[in-house]
Tab-separated table of C-alpha atoms in Angstrom:
chain	number	residue	atom	x	y	z
A	1	MET	CA	12.484	56.196	137.094
A	2	LYS	CA	15.995	55.168	137.125
A	3	ALA	CA	16.647	54.726	133.701
A	4	GLU	CA	14.455	58.242	132.778
A	5	LYS	CA	17.095	60.250	135.050
A	6	VAL	CA	19.647	58.173	132.973
A	7	VAL	CA	18.627	59.622	129.216
A	8	LEU	CA	17.388	63.467	131.047
A	9	SER	CA	21.064	63.529	132.105
A	10	PHE	CA	22.519	62.564	129.282
A	11	VAL	CA	20.334	65.009	127.065
A	12	ALA	CA	20.784	68.175	129.201
A	13	VAL	CA	24.850	66.999	128.523
A	14	LEU	CA	24.337	66.636	124.831
A	15	VAL	CA	22.329	70.117	124.501
A	16	GLY	CA	24.350	71.835	127.170
A	17	LEU	CA	27.841	70.924	124.555
A	18	ILE	CA	26.171	72.151	120.773
A	19	ALA	CA	25.185	75.601	123.091
A	20	ALA	CA	28.371	75.564	124.181
A	21	GLY	CA	30.060	74.706	120.968
A	22	ALA	CA	27.960	77.625	118.990
A	23	ALA	CA	28.867	80.168	121.805
A	24	PHE	CA	32.454	79.603	120.733
A	25	TYR	CA	32.297	79.367	116.855
A	26	LEU	CA	30.033	82.529	117.303
A	27	TYR	CA	33.223	84.044	119.409
A	28	GLN	CA	35.801	83.213	116.972
A	29	ALA	CA	34.152	83.872	114.053
A	30	THR	CA	33.111	88.021	115.369
A	31	ARG	CA	36.756	87.996	116.845
A	32	THR	CA	38.933	90.638	114.758
A	33	LEU	CA	42.235	91.502	116.292
A	34	PRO	CA	43.749	95.033	116.534
A	35	ALA	CA	46.397	96.509	114.324
A	36	SER	CA	49.155	96.102	116.896
A	37	GLN	CA	49.095	92.621	117.277
A	38	THR	CA	49.231	91.857	113.476
A	39	LYS	CA	51.841	91.855	110.848
A	40	PRO	CA	52.359	91.606	107.379
A	41	LEU	CA	52.837	87.837	105.491
A	42	THR	CA	55.410	88.334	103.333
A	43	ILE	CA	56.450	85.378	101.394
A	44	ALA	CA	59.798	85.261	99.213
A	45	PRO	CA	60.480	83.721	95.772
A	46	SER	CA	62.235	80.369	96.257
A	47	PRO	CA	64.700	79.952	92.842
A	48	THR	CA	64.146	77.929	90.397
A	49	PRO	CA	66.761	74.863	89.786
A	50	ALA	CA	68.304	74.705	86.912
A	51	PRO	CA	67.101	71.725	84.968
A	52	LEU	CA	69.936	69.181	84.503
A	53	SER	CA	71.931	70.064	81.873
A	54	ASP	CA	73.476	66.330	79.414
A	55	GLU	CA	74.768	68.955	77.207
A	56	GLY	CA	78.511	67.943	76.623
A	57	HIS	CA	77.821	63.865	78.061
A	58	LEU	CA	76.623	61.704	74.978
A	59	LEU	CA	77.339	58.683	74.835
A	60	THR	CA	75.383	56.690	72.124
A	61	ILE	CA	76.166	52.989	71.301
A	62	ASP	CA	75.239	51.913	67.428
A	63	SER	CA	76.393	48.327	67.542
A	64	PRO	CA	75.700	46.417	68.950
A	65	LYS	CA	71.658	46.603	70.044
A	66	ASP	CA	70.423	45.156	73.035
A	67	GLU	CA	69.360	41.936	73.369
A	68	ALA	CA	71.319	41.594	70.213
A	69	VAL	CA	72.149	37.288	69.299
A	70	PHE	CA	75.785	36.510	67.769
A	71	ASP	CA	76.998	33.301	66.174
A	72	LYS	CA	80.589	34.703	66.504
A	73	LYS	CA	82.636	35.336	69.368
A	74	LEU	CA	84.628	38.479	68.300
A	75	ILE	CA	81.847	41.187	68.161
A	76	THR	CA	82.529	44.795	66.929
A	77	ILE	CA	81.180	47.629	69.357
A	78	SER	CA	81.152	51.712	67.735
A	79	GLY	CA	79.137	54.466	68.752
A	80	LYS	CA	79.765	58.558	69.182
A	81	THR	CA	80.808	60.876	71.833
A	82	VAL	CA	82.509	63.603	73.257
A	83	SER	CA	85.925	64.069	71.529
A	84	GLY	CA	88.070	64.495	74.955
A	85	ALA	CA	86.215	61.103	76.308
A	86	THR	CA	88.057	58.336	78.024
A	87	LEU	CA	85.971	55.239	77.158
A	88	VAL	CA	85.772	51.889	79.366
A	89	VAL	CA	84.216	48.932	77.735
A	90	SER	CA	83.294	45.572	80.079
A	91	THR	CA	82.176	42.256	79.752
A	92	GLU	CA	82.261	39.922	82.319
A	93	ASP	CA	85.771	38.892	81.474
A	94	ASN	CA	87.759	41.561	80.674
A	95	ASP	CA	87.523	45.617	80.288
A	96	GLU	CA	89.686	47.756	77.438
A	97	VAL	CA	90.544	51.626	77.364
A	98	VAL	CA	89.594	53.141	74.376
A	99	LYS	CA	90.183	57.060	72.911
A	100	PRO	CA	87.509	57.653	70.727
A	101	ALA	CA	88.618	59.568	67.910
A	102	ALA	CA	89.153	63.459	67.180
A	103	ASN	CA	85.461	63.540	66.067
A	104	GLY	CA	83.918	61.684	68.970
A	105	THR	CA	82.976	58.276	67.632
A	106	PHE	CA	85.170	54.934	68.755
A	107	THR	CA	85.677	51.312	67.170
A	108	LEU	CA	86.630	48.382	68.945
A	109	THR	CA	86.008	44.279	68.533
A	110	GLN	CA	85.653	42.252	71.750
A	111	THR	CA	84.957	38.521	72.420
A	112	ILE	CA	82.089	37.746	74.282
A	113	PRO	CA	81.756	34.719	75.960
A	114	ASP	CA	79.071	31.967	75.346
A	115	GLY	CA	75.393	32.229	76.108
A	116	THR	CA	74.087	35.472	77.874
A	117	SER	CA	76.304	38.187	79.085
A	118	ILE	CA	76.912	42.114	79.647
A	119	LEU	CA	78.209	44.672	77.794
A	120	GLN	CA	78.904	47.941	79.236
A	121	VAL	CA	80.103	50.790	77.806
A	122	SER	CA	81.000	54.108	80.245
A	123	ALA	CA	82.524	57.013	78.949
A	124	VAL	CA	84.074	59.852	81.273
A	125	PHE	CA	83.871	63.072	80.478
A	126	PRO	CA	86.939	65.637	80.925
A	127	ASP	CA	84.318	67.501	83.469
A	128	GLY	CA	84.455	64.070	85.620
A	129	THR	CA	80.893	63.155	85.118
A	130	GLU	CA	79.879	59.329	83.895
A	131	LYS	CA	77.814	58.147	81.548
A	132	LYS	CA	77.208	54.133	81.010
A	133	VAL	CA	75.144	52.578	78.646
A	134	THR	CA	74.549	48.481	79.113
A	135	ARG	CA	73.993	46.178	76.511
A	136	THR	CA	73.116	42.113	76.450
A	137	VAL	CA	74.639	40.145	74.192
A	138	THR	CA	74.228	36.345	73.469
A	139	PHE	CA	76.437	34.091	71.467
A	140	SER	CA	74.626	30.954	69.852
A	141	THR	CA	75.594	28.846	67.201
A	142	GLU	CA	72.141	27.397	67.143
A	143	SER	CA	69.726	28.720	63.895
A	144	PHE	CA	65.964	29.948	65.520
């Protein structure tokens, strides 16, 4: 008899919650607000960001190619950039500043150390921005 009272109480509470939920849902679904309590929603268009332009920031390295292997320590670095840019060519033991020709081309020779090294060419453009190109080069006298 005691278990029946507990089950009956549980069922009564459950039915009460369902009835209350249904009544609240119907109230919310049929409720209307007077015009004085509503205000129109206006969405201001956000400005579209301009795409980042890489125009005027040219830096290409023609030689050496990335992961090139050389059997001589003296290599030639050549490429093209903007004529007003300043180039900084860096290896692990040397930095060299270069000005490109009037048409933007540049060529220089650089000594590389034994083994694998990182060659970094940085161009500083007239507007102050900088662009970097990195090449991995290897000096080896072994034949493959």
